[in-house]
Structures are given as structure tokens and as C-alpha cells.
Amino acid sequence: MSLDCTECPLRRKSIFLPFTDQELSFMERFKSGEMFVDAGTQLFVEGASAAQLYTVLSGMGIRYKTLENGRRQVVNFAMPGDFLGLQAAVMGEMRHSVEASTPMRLCVFNRSRVYELFENHPRRAYSLTYLAAVEENFLGDALATIGQRSALEKIAWSLHRFFVRNQALGLEKDGTCSLPFRQQDLADALGLSLVHTNKTLARLRDRQIARWHDARLEVFDLDALAQIGLVDEPDAEDRPLI
Amino acid sequence: MSLDCTECPLRRKSIFLPFTDQELSFMERFKSGEMFVDAGTQLFVEGASAAQLYTVLSGMGIRYKTLENGRRQVVNFAMPGDFLGLQAAVMGEMRHSVEASTPMRLCVFNRSRVYELFENHPRRAYSLTYLAAVEENFLGDALATIGQRSALEKIAWSLHRFFVRNQALGLEKDGTCSLPFRQQDLADALGLSLVHTNKTLARLRDRQIARWHDARLEVFDLDALAQIGLVDEPDAEDRPLI
DNA sequence: CGAGAACTTGATTCAACTCAACACTGGTGG
DNA sequence: CCACCAGTGTTGAGTTGAATCAAGTTCTCG
């Protein structure tokens, strides 16, 4: 187990904004450890407070809310570089649950020390706020997708998003990347039924645009995916890392 | 025109977390002025940067995104106490537009001075991040609404939300409050067609639960609204004010 | 008084939902 | 070792909630 942020595998990915030496040494002190969890682990539970906050180092998960009627809304997918627990950090409790979909490696922080960030390291606090704005931006896009796009557009939009994000993380190879979720997860993210999600994925497969099988996504025609999904900005923007 | 934050009409509303004297005097220096705009004014344009940021003092507006296919998604409604321009502040450009639905009175800040907040006043920077988390939370709820609720549930949920928020702002009187939007705005917020929105509002009116007419919302049975809308937390939580 | 914007209402259509099987996989225990 | 089961994915048939189309009505404002 390494506590050395200089070795952090994520830091050098081009998608993440660079650290100053000062930031780096601060983060090493701020970090409280690393954690490995199995697939299926609940990292946060909706409505509960949380003493630990995480940055995803590897693996993926889902963030979701459960409604009174038992239905579930997947709010976002957690991928490497994502910071988990902002709501717990500032509001005291999480308003959605987070569950690991694969084994995950997490960088751990203590919630009690978050305020130090604001007091002693404005640049890092600014980065945290930046990440919150990135998340707000994503949720707005997701809202527009669920509210205004057709099923085919929704699926294309989301597959495009996954693929581009994986590319930015350097996790794509030969037109394929890992996509370790169930069709039910995607259905719950897009407000579609499982059956319709399945049939819509089949349409993209039949049209030789993309194929999602065995937890792997193969994209044959990224432009077509972007076009069908009405994607406005094709590339993932740089973002800070906490 | 008053620049005196001690006189700020919002500050004493119980929904907003209190200011320390130090915060108050800082904000007076931070504030760059006030602005009055007519209904219909574009405060921000999607994709553009913005030199000014605002806190809504009075009046209401809508935040929305426009898709390539011309459809529009209303992301949220801007109400007194809301901070507008977080994305412009930290990411450099707004990812949604903001338009005034009524005449609005706004407290104006310069974007160029936002970083001062982080450097010199950690408590205020923390509050800004808190507001970002509140927005993230709302967008997650909205996502769950659009993705998982039926049309009747969506309408009930949104009317309940408006009413409770107005109550918290002290803007409700005798079971009615101002709701100065068009049915098209609500339709675009909930991912429904205008026609279906209209028919669904008629159902709530016929059932004597709520009536929205002439920019005013009358709620006859708030509990029924909460029940139909599957509302989990009936009251608006306290939040900071910037 | 005409024009435009918002709101209403009825008729028809369709995209997505539900229901119902069935296939494939990996794990478990008799 | 194999039967069984639970979880996931696939496909067809029939249903329905919400969309679209089409016509008004009401109101404001120049």
C-alpha cells in the first residue's frame, strides 16, 4: 500500500490538471490511506453521514437514489479520478448511495479535515469547487438527455460518453474499453425499461455502430454514436483531481 | 440603490444560514453593485464566459440548455437566494443559459475576484462549495423525477417543491404563492409535452389539490401533493447565501 | 380591432412499457 | 457429478401513457 501521491497513477493522465509541488506535498498529508473493496460494496448510503471521502483510483461504481415506490435512478457512474462524498463533506450527509460495480481501489480522506483545505490550501479548495461545478454540468447534461432525447439517442449519448471518458483515462485500446455495468444499471440511469434498453442496444449492434458484451464496450463508429446521441462536445475536458 | 449587506432583505430569512460580522463586512467589499433587469433578459448564455456573477435578491428566472435538435431542457428555476454563475466562476464558461421570467433584482459580483474568496475568506469559499453541493443534490432529485416518475407524479413533485421553497422564503400567503412561469417552461423542465402538462395540471385542479392560474399557485392540499409526488423530504433545508 | 402569446380540449398515433418465455452462466449442495 | 437456482441477457406479443395533430379560447397590447 502506497501513500505516496508522487506515485499516483492518475496524476499524470493528461485529463487531469497538474499539481504544484506544494499541492502534492499537502495532499500526501491530507490523504489518510488507501482502501480496496470488492464489487458490490456500498461505499455510501443515501441519507447517512460519512466519515471518509474517496477519490477513485481504479475500478468503477454507480451512484444512485432510491424512490419511495421502489424505483431506482442511477445518477452517475463513478470512474477513476472521481471524487466521492462531496455532499457528505459539506452538507453532512449523502443524498445518494454509491456502490462498487467492480473491485475498486480508493484514496481515502477524513471528512473532519476537509475544512483544513479551505483554511490552508485555497488552490485545493478551489479544485474541489471546480469538481462540484463539473458534476453540476454533467447532471445538467444528463437531465437534458433523460428529458429530451429518444431511447436510441439516450443509449448512443451514454455509450459515447463512456467511451470518450475511458479514452481520456487511457483505458481504451483497439476501439474497446471496459464497461462493467449491467443493462439494468444503464436502464435506470436513462429512465428506460430494461427490455427497451436491451432492444435499443441491439439496434446499435445490428447497425455496426457499437457492441456491449461481457462487460466490454466495442465502438465501431464513434462519429455515428456522437451524431445519433446529439453530442455537442465530443471530447472530455480537463479537470482537477483531489 | 443600496450596497449595504446589513440591510439585505434575504439575510434574515430563516432558510439562510447566518453570517458572522466578519463575513458581512467582507461581502460588502466583495459585492460590486446591484442590477435590475426586465423579464426576458438573458443573464447568461450557454457556452459564453461571464464577467459578472449574481445572487438573486428578488424575482425569478429559468436556467436551461438547448439541444442540437432544438429542444430545450429547463435545468432549474432561479429563485431568491440562488447564486448564478458558479460554472462561469470556476470553469470559465456557463454550460446553461439563464433568463429572467420576471423583473429581477440581483446582487452583482465580479468573477475576477472569486479567487479572493478562496484565498482570504475560507468560510465564504466553503459556503460557495456548499451551494454547489445543494445544486448537485437538487439535480439528482430532478433526474430521479424525470427518469422515474409518471407525469402526474412529476407535476405534483414540482408544484410541491415550488410551494415549499416559496414558504421557506416567506413568499407564501393564504395557501398561494407566485409562480411566474409558462406551462411550456414546466413542460421543458419535466420532459413532458406542453399538451400533456396542461392536461395533468387540469387533473390536479379537478381533484381540488392545486391550481395554477395567472402566475399564481394555489395549494389546497399540500399533503396530497407530497403524497402523489412521492416527496421524501417535505421541507426545504437551510442553505448558505453568497 | 388585429396579431401574437399563452392556455385548453378532443382525436389519433406511436414510442416505450409490461408481460411472458427462454437462453446462458456460474455457483452450490445433495 | 449433475440438478438446481439465481442473476443476467434476449426476443416476441400485446398494451398504454404520453406525444402529436388539430382547433379553438382567452388575454394583452399596439
Coordinates of C-alpha atoms (C1' of nucleotides) in Angstrom, one line a residue:
Chain A
M1 CA 0.0 0.0 0.0
S2 CA 1.4 3.3 -1.1
L3 CA 0.7 6.7 0.5
D4 CA 3.0 8.4 -1.9
C5 CA 1.0 10.8 -4.1
T6 CA 4.0 11.4 -6.3
E7 CA 3.5 7.8 -7.5
C8 CA -0.2 8.3 -8.0
P9 CA -1.0 6.6 -11.4
L10 CA -3.8 9.1 -12.1
R11 CA -1.9 12.3 -11.6
R12 CA -0.1 12.1 -14.9
K13 CA -3.1 11.4 -17.1
S14 CA -3.5 14.3 -19.4
I15 CA -7.1 14.7 -18.5
F16 CA -6.2 15.9 -15.0
L17 CA -4.9 19.4 -14.3
P18 CA -1.3 19.3 -13.0
F19 CA -0.4 19.7 -9.3
T20 CA 2.2 22.1 -8.0
D21 CA 4.9 20.6 -5.7
Q22 CA 3.3 22.3 -2.8
E23 CA -0.1 20.8 -3.6
L24 CA 1.4 17.4 -3.9
S25 CA 3.0 17.5 -0.5
F26 CA -0.1 18.9 1.0
M27 CA -2.2 16.0 -0.5
E28 CA 0.2 13.5 0.9
R29 CA -0.5 14.8 4.4
F30 CA -4.2 15.2 3.7
K31 CA -4.6 11.6 2.4
S32 CA -5.4 9.2 5.2
G33 CA -4.8 5.9 3.3
E34 CA -5.9 3.6 0.6
M35 CA -8.8 1.2 0.5
F36 CA -9.6 -1.8 -1.6
V37 CA -13.2 -3.0 -1.9
D38 CA -14.9 -5.9 -3.6
A39 CA -17.6 -5.5 -6.3
G40 CA -20.9 -4.9 -4.6
T41 CA -19.6 -2.9 -1.6
Q42 CA -21.7 0.0 -0.5
L43 CA -19.4 3.0 -0.2
F44 CA -22.1 5.4 0.8
V45 CA -25.7 5.0 1.8
E46 CA -28.3 7.6 0.9
G47 CA -29.3 9.6 4.0
A48 CA -26.3 8.6 6.1
S49 CA -23.3 10.7 7.0
A50 CA -19.9 9.5 6.2
A51 CA -16.5 9.9 8.0
Q52 CA -14.5 9.1 4.9
L53 CA -14.3 10.6 1.5
Y54 CA -12.7 8.9 -1.5
T55 CA -11.1 9.5 -4.8
V56 CA -11.4 6.6 -7.2
L57 CA -8.0 5.3 -8.2
S58 CA -9.3 2.3 -10.2
G59 CA -12.5 0.4 -10.7
M60 CA -16.0 1.7 -11.3
G61 CA -19.2 2.0 -9.5
I62 CA -22.7 3.5 -9.6
R63 CA -24.2 6.4 -7.7
Y64 CA -28.0 6.1 -7.3
K65 CA -31.1 7.3 -5.5
T66 CA -34.0 5.1 -4.5
L67 CA -37.6 6.3 -4.6
E68 CA -40.4 5.6 -2.3
N69 CA -42.1 3.5 -5.0
G70 CA -39.0 1.2 -5.1
R71 CA -37.7 2.5 -8.5
R72 CA -34.1 3.5 -8.7
Q73 CA -32.4 6.3 -10.5
V74 CA -28.7 5.9 -11.3
V75 CA -27.4 9.5 -11.0
N76 CA -24.0 8.9 -12.4
F77 CA -21.3 6.3 -12.8
A78 CA -18.1 6.6 -10.7
M79 CA -14.9 6.3 -12.7
P80 CA -11.2 6.7 -11.9
G81 CA -10.5 10.3 -10.8
D82 CA -14.0 10.9 -9.5
F83 CA -14.3 12.4 -6.0
L84 CA -16.9 10.7 -3.9
G85 CA -18.6 12.3 -0.9
L86 CA -18.7 16.0 -1.6
Q87 CA -22.2 16.1 -0.2
A88 CA -21.1 14.3 3.0
A89 CA -18.1 16.6 3.2
V90 CA -20.1 19.9 3.2
M91 CA -23.7 19.1 3.9
G92 CA -23.1 16.3 6.5
E93 CA -25.0 13.5 4.7
M94 CA -25.0 11.9 1.3
R95 CA -28.1 12.3 -0.8
H96 CA -27.4 9.3 -2.9
S97 CA -25.8 5.9 -2.4
V98 CA -22.6 4.7 -4.1
E99 CA -21.9 1.0 -4.8
A100 CA -18.9 -0.6 -6.4
S101 CA -19.5 -2.4 -9.6
T102 CA -16.1 -3.9 -9.8
P103 CA -13.3 -4.2 -7.2
M104 CA -12.1 -0.7 -6.5
R105 CA -9.0 1.0 -5.2
L106 CA -9.8 4.2 -3.4
C107 CA -7.7 7.1 -2.0
V108 CA -9.2 7.8 1.5
F109 CA -9.6 11.2 3.2
N110 CA -11.1 12.1 6.5
R111 CA -14.2 14.3 6.4
S112 CA -13.1 16.1 9.6
R113 CA -10.2 17.6 7.8
V114 CA -12.0 19.0 4.8
Y115 CA -12.2 22.4 6.3
E116 CA -8.4 22.5 6.5
L117 CA -8.5 22.5 2.8
F118 CA -10.4 25.8 2.8
E119 CA -8.3 27.3 5.6
N120 CA -4.8 26.3 4.5
H121 CA -4.9 25.5 0.8
P122 CA -7.1 27.7 -1.3
R123 CA -5.9 26.2 -4.5
R124 CA -7.1 22.8 -3.4
A125 CA -10.4 24.1 -2.1
Y126 CA -10.9 25.8 -5.5
S127 CA -10.3 22.5 -7.2
L128 CA -12.9 20.9 -5.0
T129 CA -15.4 23.5 -6.0
Y130 CA -14.3 23.1 -9.6
L131 CA -15.2 19.4 -9.4
A132 CA -18.5 20.3 -7.9
A133 CA -19.2 22.5 -11.0
V134 CA -18.1 19.7 -13.3
E135 CA -20.6 17.4 -11.6
E136 CA -23.3 20.1 -11.9
N137 CA -22.6 20.4 -15.5
F138 CA -22.8 16.7 -16.1
L139 CA -26.0 16.4 -14.2
G140 CA -27.5 19.2 -16.4
D141 CA -26.5 17.3 -19.5
A142 CA -27.9 14.1 -18.1
L143 CA -31.2 15.9 -17.3
A144 CA -31.3 17.1 -20.9
T145 CA -30.7 13.6 -22.1
I146 CA -33.4 11.9 -20.0
G147 CA -35.8 14.7 -20.6
Q148 CA -35.4 15.4 -24.3
R149 CA -33.7 12.5 -26.1
S150 CA -35.3 9.4 -27.6
A151 CA -34.3 6.0 -26.4
L152 CA -31.8 5.5 -29.2
E153 CA -30.3 8.9 -28.7
K154 CA -30.0 8.3 -24.9
I155 CA -28.2 5.0 -25.4
A156 CA -25.9 6.5 -28.1
W157 CA -25.2 9.5 -25.9
S158 CA -24.3 7.4 -22.9
L159 CA -22.1 4.9 -24.8
H160 CA -20.3 7.8 -26.4
R161 CA -19.7 9.4 -23.0
F162 CA -18.4 6.2 -21.5
F163 CA -16.1 5.6 -24.4
V164 CA -14.7 9.2 -24.5
R165 CA -14.1 9.2 -20.8
N166 CA -12.3 5.9 -20.9
Q167 CA -10.2 7.3 -23.8
A168 CA -9.3 10.3 -21.7
L169 CA -8.2 8.0 -18.9
G170 CA -6.1 5.9 -21.2
L171 CA -8.3 2.9 -20.6
E172 CA -9.3 2.4 -24.2
K173 CA -7.5 0.1 -26.5
D174 CA -8.3 -1.0 -30.1
G175 CA -11.7 0.5 -30.0
T176 CA -12.8 -1.3 -26.9
C177 CA -13.0 -0.4 -23.2
S178 CA -14.3 -1.9 -20.0
L179 CA -17.9 -1.2 -19.2
P180 CA -18.6 -3.3 -16.1
F181 CA -22.2 -2.5 -15.5
R182 CA -25.5 -4.4 -16.0
Q183 CA -28.0 -3.3 -18.6
Q184 CA -30.3 -2.7 -15.7
D185 CA -27.9 0.0 -14.4
L186 CA -27.9 1.8 -17.8
A187 CA -31.7 1.5 -18.0
D188 CA -32.0 3.0 -14.5
A189 CA -29.6 5.8 -15.5
L190 CA -31.6 6.7 -18.6
G191 CA -35.1 6.3 -17.4
L192 CA -35.7 3.4 -19.7
S193 CA -37.0 -0.1 -19.1
L194 CA -34.6 -3.0 -19.1
V195 CA -36.3 -4.6 -22.1
H196 CA -36.3 -1.4 -24.2
T197 CA -32.6 -0.8 -23.3
N198 CA -31.8 -4.2 -24.4
K199 CA -33.6 -3.8 -27.7
T200 CA -32.1 -0.4 -28.3
L201 CA -28.6 -1.8 -27.7
A202 CA -29.4 -4.5 -30.2
R203 CA -30.2 -1.8 -32.8
L204 CA -26.8 -0.2 -32.4
R205 CA -25.2 -3.6 -32.6
D206 CA -27.1 -4.5 -35.8
R207 CA -26.1 -1.2 -37.4
Q208 CA -22.5 -2.0 -36.6
I209 CA -22.0 1.1 -34.5
A210 CA -21.3 -0.3 -31.1
R211 CA -21.5 -3.5 -29.3
W212 CA -21.5 -4.0 -25.5
H213 CA -20.9 -7.6 -24.5
D214 CA -19.3 -9.3 -21.5
A215 CA -18.6 -6.0 -19.6
R216 CA -16.7 -4.6 -22.6
L217 CA -17.8 -1.9 -25.0
E218 CA -16.6 -2.0 -28.6
V219 CA -17.2 1.1 -30.6
F220 CA -17.0 0.6 -34.4
D221 CA -18.2 4.1 -35.4
L222 CA -17.6 6.8 -32.8
D223 CA -18.8 9.6 -35.1
A224 CA -22.1 7.9 -35.7
L225 CA -22.5 7.4 -32.0
A226 CA -21.9 11.2 -31.4
Q227 CA -24.3 12.1 -34.2
I228 CA -27.1 9.8 -33.1
G229 CA -26.6 10.9 -29.5
L230 CA -26.7 14.6 -30.4
V231 CA -23.4 15.1 -28.6
D232 CA -22.3 18.7 -28.7
E233 CA -18.8 18.5 -27.3
P234 CA -17.1 15.3 -28.4
D235 CA -14.1 15.4 -26.0
A236 CA -13.8 15.2 -22.3
E237 CA -12.5 18.3 -20.7
D238 CA -9.6 18.5 -18.3
R239 CA -10.5 18.5 -14.6
P240 CA -8.7 18.7 -11.3
L241 CA -8.0 15.7 -9.2
I242 CA -8.5 15.7 -5.4
Chain B
M1 CA -29.5 51.5 -4.8
S2 CA -28.1 50.0 -1.6
L3 CA -24.7 48.3 -1.3
D4 CA -25.3 47.7 2.4
C5 CA -25.4 44.0 3.0
T6 CA -26.6 44.6 6.6
E7 CA -29.8 45.7 5.0
C8 CA -30.1 42.7 2.7
P9 CA -33.7 41.5 2.8
L10 CA -32.7 37.9 2.3
R11 CA -30.1 37.6 5.0
R12 CA -32.6 37.3 7.9
K13 CA -34.9 34.7 6.3
S14 CA -34.7 31.7 8.4
I15 CA -33.8 29.4 5.5
F16 CA -30.4 31.0 5.1
L17 CA -27.5 30.2 7.5
P18 CA -26.4 33.3 9.5
F19 CA -23.4 35.5 8.6
T20 CA -20.7 36.4 11.1
D21 CA -20.0 40.1 11.3
Q22 CA -16.7 39.5 9.6
E23 CA -18.4 37.7 6.7
L24 CA -20.9 40.5 6.4
S25 CA -18.2 43.2 6.1
F26 CA -16.3 41.1 3.7
M27 CA -19.3 40.6 1.5
E28 CA -19.9 44.4 1.4
R29 CA -16.5 44.8 -0.1
F30 CA -16.9 41.8 -2.4
K31 CA -20.2 42.9 -3.8
S32 CA -19.7 45.1 -6.8
G33 CA -23.3 46.5 -7.1
E34 CA -26.9 45.8 -7.7
M35 CA -28.7 45.2 -11.0
F36 CA -32.3 45.4 -12.0
V37 CA -33.4 43.6 -15.2
D38 CA -36.7 43.2 -17.0
A39 CA -38.5 40.0 -17.6
G40 CA -37.0 38.2 -20.6
T41 CA -33.4 39.4 -20.1
Q42 CA -30.7 36.9 -20.8
L43 CA -28.4 36.8 -17.7
F44 CA -26.1 34.1 -19.1
V45 CA -25.8 32.4 -22.4
E46 CA -24.8 28.8 -22.7
G47 CA -21.2 28.4 -23.9
A48 CA -20.2 32.0 -23.1
S49 CA -18.0 33.2 -20.4
A50 CA -19.3 35.8 -17.9
A51 CA -17.6 38.7 -16.1
Q52 CA -20.4 39.1 -13.6
L53 CA -21.9 36.6 -11.1
Y54 CA -25.2 37.2 -9.3
T55 CA -27.2 36.3 -6.3
V56 CA -30.9 36.7 -6.9
L57 CA -32.4 39.2 -4.5
S58 CA -35.9 39.1 -5.9
G59 CA -37.8 37.9 -9.0
M60 CA -37.4 34.5 -10.7
G61 CA -35.9 33.0 -13.8
I62 CA -35.1 29.8 -15.6
R63 CA -31.9 28.0 -16.3
Y64 CA -31.9 25.9 -19.4
K65 CA -29.9 24.1 -22.0
T66 CA -30.7 23.9 -25.7
L67 CA -30.1 20.7 -27.7
E68 CA -28.9 20.4 -31.3
N69 CA -32.4 19.2 -32.3
G70 CA -33.9 22.5 -31.0
R71 CA -35.5 21.0 -27.9
R72 CA -34.9 22.7 -24.6
Q73 CA -34.3 21.3 -21.1
V74 CA -35.1 23.6 -18.2
V75 CA -32.4 22.6 -15.7
N76 CA -33.7 24.5 -12.7
F77 CA -35.7 27.6 -11.8
A78 CA -33.8 30.6 -10.3
M79 CA -35.4 31.9 -7.1
P80 CA -34.3 34.5 -4.4
G81 CA -31.2 33.4 -2.7
D82 CA -29.9 31.4 -5.6
F83 CA -26.3 32.0 -6.8
L84 CA -26.0 32.3 -10.5
G85 CA -22.7 31.7 -12.4
L86 CA -20.8 29.1 -10.4
Q87 CA -19.7 27.4 -13.6
A88 CA -18.6 30.7 -15.1
A89 CA -16.8 31.4 -11.9
V90 CA -14.7 28.3 -11.7
M91 CA -14.8 26.7 -15.2
G92 CA -14.7 29.9 -17.2
E93 CA -17.9 29.4 -19.1
M94 CA -21.5 28.7 -18.4
R95 CA -22.9 25.4 -19.6
H96 CA -26.5 26.6 -19.5
S97 CA -28.4 29.8 -20.2
V98 CA -30.3 31.9 -17.6
E99 CA -33.2 34.0 -18.4
A100 CA -35.3 36.3 -16.2
S101 CA -39.0 35.3 -16.1
T102 CA -40.0 38.4 -14.1
P103 CA -38.2 41.6 -13.4
M104 CA -35.3 40.7 -11.1
R105 CA -33.1 42.4 -8.6
L106 CA -29.6 41.0 -8.5
C107 CA -26.6 41.4 -6.3
V108 CA -23.6 41.6 -8.6
F109 CA -20.0 40.2 -8.1
N110 CA -17.0 40.3 -10.3
R111 CA -15.8 37.0 -11.5
S112 CA -12.2 38.2 -11.3
R113 CA -12.4 38.4 -7.6
V114 CA -13.8 35.0 -6.9
Y115 CA -10.4 33.6 -6.1
E116 CA -10.1 36.2 -3.3
L117 CA -12.8 34.3 -1.6
F118 CA -10.7 31.2 -1.5
E119 CA -7.5 33.0 -0.5
N120 CA -8.9 35.3 2.1
H121 CA -12.2 34.0 3.3
P122 CA -12.4 30.3 3.7
R123 CA -15.8 30.4 5.4
R124 CA -17.3 32.1 2.3
A125 CA -15.5 29.7 -0.1
Y126 CA -16.9 26.8 1.9
S127 CA -20.4 28.3 1.6
L128 CA -19.9 28.6 -2.1
T129 CA -19.0 24.9 -2.3
Y130 CA -21.9 24.1 0.0
L131 CA -24.2 25.8 -2.5
A132 CA -22.7 23.7 -5.3
A133 CA -23.5 20.6 -3.3
V134 CA -27.0 21.8 -2.8
E135 CA -27.4 22.2 -6.5
E136 CA -25.9 18.8 -7.2
N137 CA -28.4 17.4 -4.7
F138 CA -31.3 19.1 -6.4
L139 CA -30.2 18.0 -9.9
G140 CA -30.0 14.4 -8.6
D141 CA -33.6 14.7 -7.4
A142 CA -34.7 16.2 -10.6
L143 CA -33.0 13.4 -12.5
A144 CA -34.9 10.9 -10.4
T145 CA -38.1 12.8 -11.1
I146 CA -37.7 12.9 -14.9
G147 CA -36.4 9.4 -15.1
Q148 CA -38.7 7.5 -12.7
R149 CA -41.9 9.4 -12.0
S150 CA -45.1 9.4 -14.0
A151 CA -46.5 12.7 -15.5
L152 CA -48.9 13.2 -12.5
E153 CA -46.1 12.5 -10.1
K154 CA -43.7 14.9 -11.9
I155 CA -46.2 17.7 -11.8
A156 CA -47.1 17.1 -8.2
W157 CA -43.5 16.9 -7.2
S158 CA -42.6 20.1 -8.9
L159 CA -45.6 22.1 -7.6
H160 CA -44.8 20.8 -4.1
R161 CA -41.2 21.9 -4.5
F162 CA -42.2 25.4 -5.6
F163 CA -44.6 25.9 -2.8
V164 CA -42.3 24.7 -0.1
R165 CA -39.5 26.8 -1.4
N166 CA -41.7 29.8 -1.5
Q167 CA -42.9 29.1 2.0
A168 CA -39.3 29.0 3.2
L169 CA -38.6 32.4 1.6
G170 CA -41.7 33.8 3.3
L171 CA -43.3 34.4 -0.1
E172 CA -46.4 32.2 0.6
K173 CA -49.6 33.7 1.9
D174 CA -53.0 32.1 2.4
G175 CA -52.0 29.0 0.6
T176 CA -50.9 30.8 -2.5
C177 CA -47.6 31.9 -3.9
S178 CA -46.3 33.5 -7.1
L179 CA -45.3 31.1 -9.9
P180 CA -44.4 33.3 -12.8
F181 CA -43.5 30.7 -15.4
R182 CA -45.3 29.4 -18.5
Q183 CA -46.6 25.9 -18.8
Q184 CA -44.1 25.4 -21.5
D185 CA -41.3 26.1 -19.0
L186 CA -42.6 23.5 -16.6
A187 CA -43.1 21.0 -19.5
D188 CA -39.5 21.6 -20.6
A189 CA -38.3 21.1 -17.0
L190 CA -40.1 17.8 -16.6
G191 CA -39.6 16.3 -20.1
L192 CA -43.3 16.4 -20.9
S193 CA -45.1 17.9 -23.8
L194 CA -47.0 21.1 -23.3
V195 CA -50.3 19.5 -24.0
H196 CA -49.8 16.7 -21.5
T197 CA -48.5 19.1 -18.9
N198 CA -51.7 21.1 -19.4
K199 CA -53.9 18.1 -19.0
T200 CA -52.1 16.9 -16.0
L201 CA -52.4 20.3 -14.3
A202 CA -56.1 20.0 -15.0
R203 CA -56.3 16.7 -13.2
L204 CA -54.8 18.2 -10.0
R205 CA -57.2 21.2 -10.4
D206 CA -60.2 18.9 -10.8
R207 CA -59.2 16.9 -7.7
Q208 CA -59.0 20.1 -5.7
I209 CA -55.4 19.6 -4.9
A210 CA -53.7 22.6 -6.5
R211 CA -54.5 25.2 -9.0
W212 CA -52.0 27.2 -11.1
H213 CA -53.6 30.2 -12.8
D214 CA -52.4 33.7 -13.7
A215 CA -48.9 33.2 -12.5
R216 CA -50.1 32.2 -9.1
L217 CA -50.1 28.8 -7.5
E218 CA -52.9 27.9 -5.0
V219 CA -52.3 24.7 -3.0
F220 CA -55.4 23.3 -1.4
D221 CA -53.9 20.0 -0.1
L222 CA -50.2 20.1 0.4
D223 CA -50.1 16.6 1.9
A224 CA -51.8 15.2 -1.2
L225 CA -49.3 16.9 -3.4
A226 CA -46.4 15.4 -1.4
Q227 CA -48.0 12.0 -1.5
I228 CA -48.7 12.0 -5.2
G229 CA -45.3 13.4 -5.9
L230 CA -43.6 10.8 -3.8
V231 CA -41.8 13.5 -1.9
D232 CA -39.4 12.2 0.6
E233 CA -38.3 15.3 2.5
P234 CA -41.2 17.7 2.8
D235 CA -39.2 20.7 4.0
A236 CA -36.6 22.9 2.4
E237 CA -33.3 22.7 4.2
D238 CA -31.2 25.7 5.3
R239 CA -28.5 26.8 3.0
P240 CA -25.9 29.5 2.9
L241 CA -26.3 32.7 1.0
I242 CA -23.5 34.3 -1.1
Chain C
dC1 C1' -59.6 45.7 -34.0
dG2 C1' -56.0 42.6 -35.5
dA3 C1' -51.9 39.8 -34.1
dG4 C1' -49.4 37.2 -31.2
dA5 C1' -48.7 34.5 -27.0
dA6 C1' -50.4 31.5 -23.7
dC7 C1' -53.7 28.3 -22.4
dT8 C1' -57.5 24.4 -23.3
dT9 C1' -59.5 20.4 -25.2
dG10 C1' -60.6 16.4 -28.2
dA11 C1' -58.9 12.8 -31.6
dT12 C1' -55.4 10.0 -33.1
dT13 C1' -50.8 7.8 -33.2
dC14 C1' -46.7 5.8 -31.5
dA15 C1' -42.6 5.1 -28.6
dA16 C1' -41.7 2.8 -24.8
dC17 C1' -43.8 -0.2 -21.2
dT18 C1' -45.3 -4.6 -19.3
dC19 C1' -45.9 -9.4 -19.7
dA20 C1' -44.1 -13.7 -20.8
dA21 C1' -40.8 -17.0 -22.3
dC22 C1' -36.5 -18.7 -22.9
dA23 C1' -31.1 -19.0 -23.1
dC24 C1' -26.8 -18.8 -20.9
dT25 C1' -23.7 -18.5 -17.0
dG26 C1' -21.5 -19.6 -12.6
dG27 C1' -22.1 -21.2 -8.0
dT28 C1' -24.0 -24.6 -4.5
dG29 C1' -25.1 -28.6 -2.3
dG30 C1' -27.2 -33.2 -2.3
Chain D
dC1 C1' -21.2 -35.2 -10.9
dC2 C1' -25.1 -33.2 -12.0
dA3 C1' -29.5 -30.9 -10.7
dC4 C1' -30.9 -26.7 -9.4
dC5 C1' -31.1 -21.9 -8.7
dA6 C1' -30.3 -17.0 -9.1
dG7 C1' -28.7 -13.4 -11.9
dT8 C1' -28.3 -11.6 -16.4
dG9 C1' -29.3 -11.1 -21.1
dT10 C1' -32.5 -11.8 -25.3
dT11 C1' -36.7 -11.8 -28.0
dG12 C1' -41.8 -11.7 -29.3
dA13 C1' -46.6 -10.1 -28.4
dG14 C1' -49.8 -7.0 -26.7
dT15 C1' -50.9 -2.7 -24.0
dT16 C1' -50.7 2.1 -22.6
dG17 C1' -49.1 6.7 -21.2
dA18 C1' -47.7 10.5 -23.3
dA19 C1' -46.7 12.6 -27.9
dT20 C1' -48.5 14.8 -31.9
dC21 C1' -52.0 16.9 -34.6
dA22 C1' -55.7 20.0 -34.9
dA23 C1' -58.9 23.6 -33.3
dG24 C1' -60.4 26.6 -30.5
dT25 C1' -60.5 30.2 -26.5
dT26 C1' -58.8 34.0 -23.8
dC27 C1' -56.0 37.8 -23.0
dT28 C1' -52.9 41.6 -23.8
dC29 C1' -51.1 45.1 -26.3
dG30 C1' -50.0 48.1 -30.1

